[in-house]
Structure formats: C-alpha cells, structure tokens
mmCIF file of C-alpha atoms in Angstrom:
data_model
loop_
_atom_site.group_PDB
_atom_site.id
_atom_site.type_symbol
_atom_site.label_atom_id
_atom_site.label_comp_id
_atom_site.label_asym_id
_atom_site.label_seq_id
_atom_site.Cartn_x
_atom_site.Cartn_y
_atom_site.Cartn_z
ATOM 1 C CA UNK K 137 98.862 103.624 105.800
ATOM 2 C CA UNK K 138 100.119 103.152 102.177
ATOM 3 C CA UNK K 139 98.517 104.951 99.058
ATOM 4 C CA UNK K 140 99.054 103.600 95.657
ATOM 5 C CA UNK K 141 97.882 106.225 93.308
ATOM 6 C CA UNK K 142 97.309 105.713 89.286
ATOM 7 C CA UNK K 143 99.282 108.724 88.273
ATOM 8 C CA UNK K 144 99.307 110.826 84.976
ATOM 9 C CA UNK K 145 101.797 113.122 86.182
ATOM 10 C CA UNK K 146 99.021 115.743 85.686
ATOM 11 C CA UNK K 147 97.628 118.437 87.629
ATOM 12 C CA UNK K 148 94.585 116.035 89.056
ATOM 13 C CA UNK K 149 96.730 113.315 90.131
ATOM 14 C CA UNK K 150 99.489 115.412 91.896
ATOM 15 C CA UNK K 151 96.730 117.135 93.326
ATOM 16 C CA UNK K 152 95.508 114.147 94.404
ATOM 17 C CA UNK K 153 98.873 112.695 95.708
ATOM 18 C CA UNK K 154 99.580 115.351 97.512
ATOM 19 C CA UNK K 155 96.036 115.607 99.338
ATOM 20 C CA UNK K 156 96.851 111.900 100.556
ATOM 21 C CA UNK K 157 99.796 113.044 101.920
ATOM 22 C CA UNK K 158 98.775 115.949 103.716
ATOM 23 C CA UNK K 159 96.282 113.343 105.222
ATOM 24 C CA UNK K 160 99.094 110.980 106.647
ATOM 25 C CA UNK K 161 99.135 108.226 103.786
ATOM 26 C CA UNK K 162 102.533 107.037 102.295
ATOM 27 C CA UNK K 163 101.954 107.719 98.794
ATOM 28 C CA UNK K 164 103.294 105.465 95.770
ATOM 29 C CA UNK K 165 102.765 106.421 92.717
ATOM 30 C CA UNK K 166 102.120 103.957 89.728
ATOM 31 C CA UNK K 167 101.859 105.078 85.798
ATOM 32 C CA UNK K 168 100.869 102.264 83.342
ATOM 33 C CA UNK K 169 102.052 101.999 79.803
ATOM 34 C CA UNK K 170 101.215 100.034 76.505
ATOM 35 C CA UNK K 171 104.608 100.491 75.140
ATOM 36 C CA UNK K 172 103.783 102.506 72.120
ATOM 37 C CA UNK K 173 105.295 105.688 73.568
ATOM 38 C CA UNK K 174 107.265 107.301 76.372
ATOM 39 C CA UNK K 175 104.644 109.679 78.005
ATOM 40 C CA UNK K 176 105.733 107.718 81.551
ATOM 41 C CA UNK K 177 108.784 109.565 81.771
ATOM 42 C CA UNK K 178 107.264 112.869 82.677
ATOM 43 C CA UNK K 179 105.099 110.995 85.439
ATOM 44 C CA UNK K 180 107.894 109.413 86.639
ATOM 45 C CA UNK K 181 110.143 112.794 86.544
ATOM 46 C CA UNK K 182 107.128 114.364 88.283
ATOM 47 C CA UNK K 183 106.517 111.931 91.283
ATOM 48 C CA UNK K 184 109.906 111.968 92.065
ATOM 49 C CA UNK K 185 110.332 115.425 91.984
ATOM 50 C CA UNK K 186 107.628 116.040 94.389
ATOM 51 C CA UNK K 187 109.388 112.787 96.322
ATOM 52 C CA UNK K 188 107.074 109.711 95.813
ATOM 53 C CA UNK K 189 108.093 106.417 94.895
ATOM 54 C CA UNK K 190 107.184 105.600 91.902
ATOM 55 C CA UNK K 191 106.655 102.351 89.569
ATOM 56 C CA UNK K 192 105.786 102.055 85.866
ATOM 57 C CA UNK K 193 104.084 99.356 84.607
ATOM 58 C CA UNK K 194 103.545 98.124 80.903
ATOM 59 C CA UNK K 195 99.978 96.269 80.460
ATOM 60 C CA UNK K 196 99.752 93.617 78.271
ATOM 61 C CA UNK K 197 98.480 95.744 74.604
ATOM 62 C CA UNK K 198 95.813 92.531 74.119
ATOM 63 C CA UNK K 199 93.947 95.235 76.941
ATOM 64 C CA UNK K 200 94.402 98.115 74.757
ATOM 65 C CA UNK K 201 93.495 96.044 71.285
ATOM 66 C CA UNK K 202 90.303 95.462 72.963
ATOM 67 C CA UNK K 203 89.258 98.965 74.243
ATOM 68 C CA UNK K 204 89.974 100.256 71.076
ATOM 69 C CA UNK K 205 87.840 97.273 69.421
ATOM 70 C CA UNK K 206 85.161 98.244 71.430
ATOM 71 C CA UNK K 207 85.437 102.049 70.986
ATOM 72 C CA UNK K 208 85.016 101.558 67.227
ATOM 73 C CA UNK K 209 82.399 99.244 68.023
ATOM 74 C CA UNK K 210 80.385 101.596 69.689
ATOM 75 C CA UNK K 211 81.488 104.639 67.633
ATOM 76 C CA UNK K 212 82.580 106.396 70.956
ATOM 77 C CA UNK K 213 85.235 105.785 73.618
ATOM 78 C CA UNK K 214 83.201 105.854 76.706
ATOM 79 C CA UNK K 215 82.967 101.927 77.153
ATOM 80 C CA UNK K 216 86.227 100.714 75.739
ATOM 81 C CA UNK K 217 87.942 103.645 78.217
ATOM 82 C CA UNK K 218 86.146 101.892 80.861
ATOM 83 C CA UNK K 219 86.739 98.374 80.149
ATOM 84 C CA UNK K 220 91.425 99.521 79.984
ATOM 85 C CA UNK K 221 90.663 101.015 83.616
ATOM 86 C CA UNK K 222 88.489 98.107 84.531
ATOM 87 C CA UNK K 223 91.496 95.743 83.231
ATOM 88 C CA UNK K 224 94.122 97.353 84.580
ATOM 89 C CA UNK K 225 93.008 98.278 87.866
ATOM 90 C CA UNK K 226 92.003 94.196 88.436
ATOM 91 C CA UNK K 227 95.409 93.679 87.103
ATOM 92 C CA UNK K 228 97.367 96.005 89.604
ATOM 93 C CA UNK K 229 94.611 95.073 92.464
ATOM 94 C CA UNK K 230 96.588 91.285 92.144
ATOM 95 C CA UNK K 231 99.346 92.654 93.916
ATOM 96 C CA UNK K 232 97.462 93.760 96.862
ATOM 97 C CA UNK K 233 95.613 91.652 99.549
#
C-alpha cells in the first residue's frame, strides 16, 4: 500500500516516514512550496537520502495571501495556518481517488 506523506524534512516527518515503512507502506514523500524561498531542497535532499521518492509542489501563493489575510485578521496564526493545510491538502487530495 502507498503512503504519501507531507514532508518538512524534519525530525517529525522522517520519523513519521520511516514508521510507515517499518509498517509495510511504500512511502512518497511530498514538500509544498509558495515560491518565495528554497527551504524544499533540504526535504528533498533528506527523503532521498533516507531513499523515498519524493515530489515538490508549488501552491498557487493566492492560498498563502489568504492565510496570511486571515492571520492578521485574527491577530494570531492559528486559523489562517489551518485554512493553507486545509487548501493544500484538498488540492493534493485531487490527485488521488
């Protein structure tokens, strides 16, 4: 069974990559960006080194605009963090039946 697996690169998600693993899933790895800076590349460089495939997408920045609308909004990230995962998790769930 196949894993895809929002990855930072971090220790929580390689945890968490390799946990699916050791429980027989085919893990792929997949790091979103906005464009504004290059932080993939050590996600990427990570998932590869511990041998996962690995994809990087770039989101559409309207997503970002609007979390960060809504954080200033509110005076506090909570809900404009939740509504980028919200958006980009529908967006990535597209590819998937």
């Amino acid at each position: 069974m196949e894993a895809n697996l929002l990855f930072s690169g971090g220790k929580d998600s390689s945890l968490t990559a390799y946990i699916l693993k050791t429980l027989g899933y085919e893990v792929k790895t997949i790091t979103v960006t906005f464009g504004y800076s290059e932080n993939w590349r050590l996600a990427k460089e990570t998932s590869e080194t511990l041998g996962y495939e690995h994809r990087v997408i770039k989101m559409d920045e309207k997503i970002l605009r609007e979390g960060c609308r809504i954080m200033m909004e509110d005076g506090y990230p909570l809900r404009g963090i939740k509504y980028i995962h919200k958006e980009v998790i529908e967006n990535l769930a597209k590819d998937y039946k």
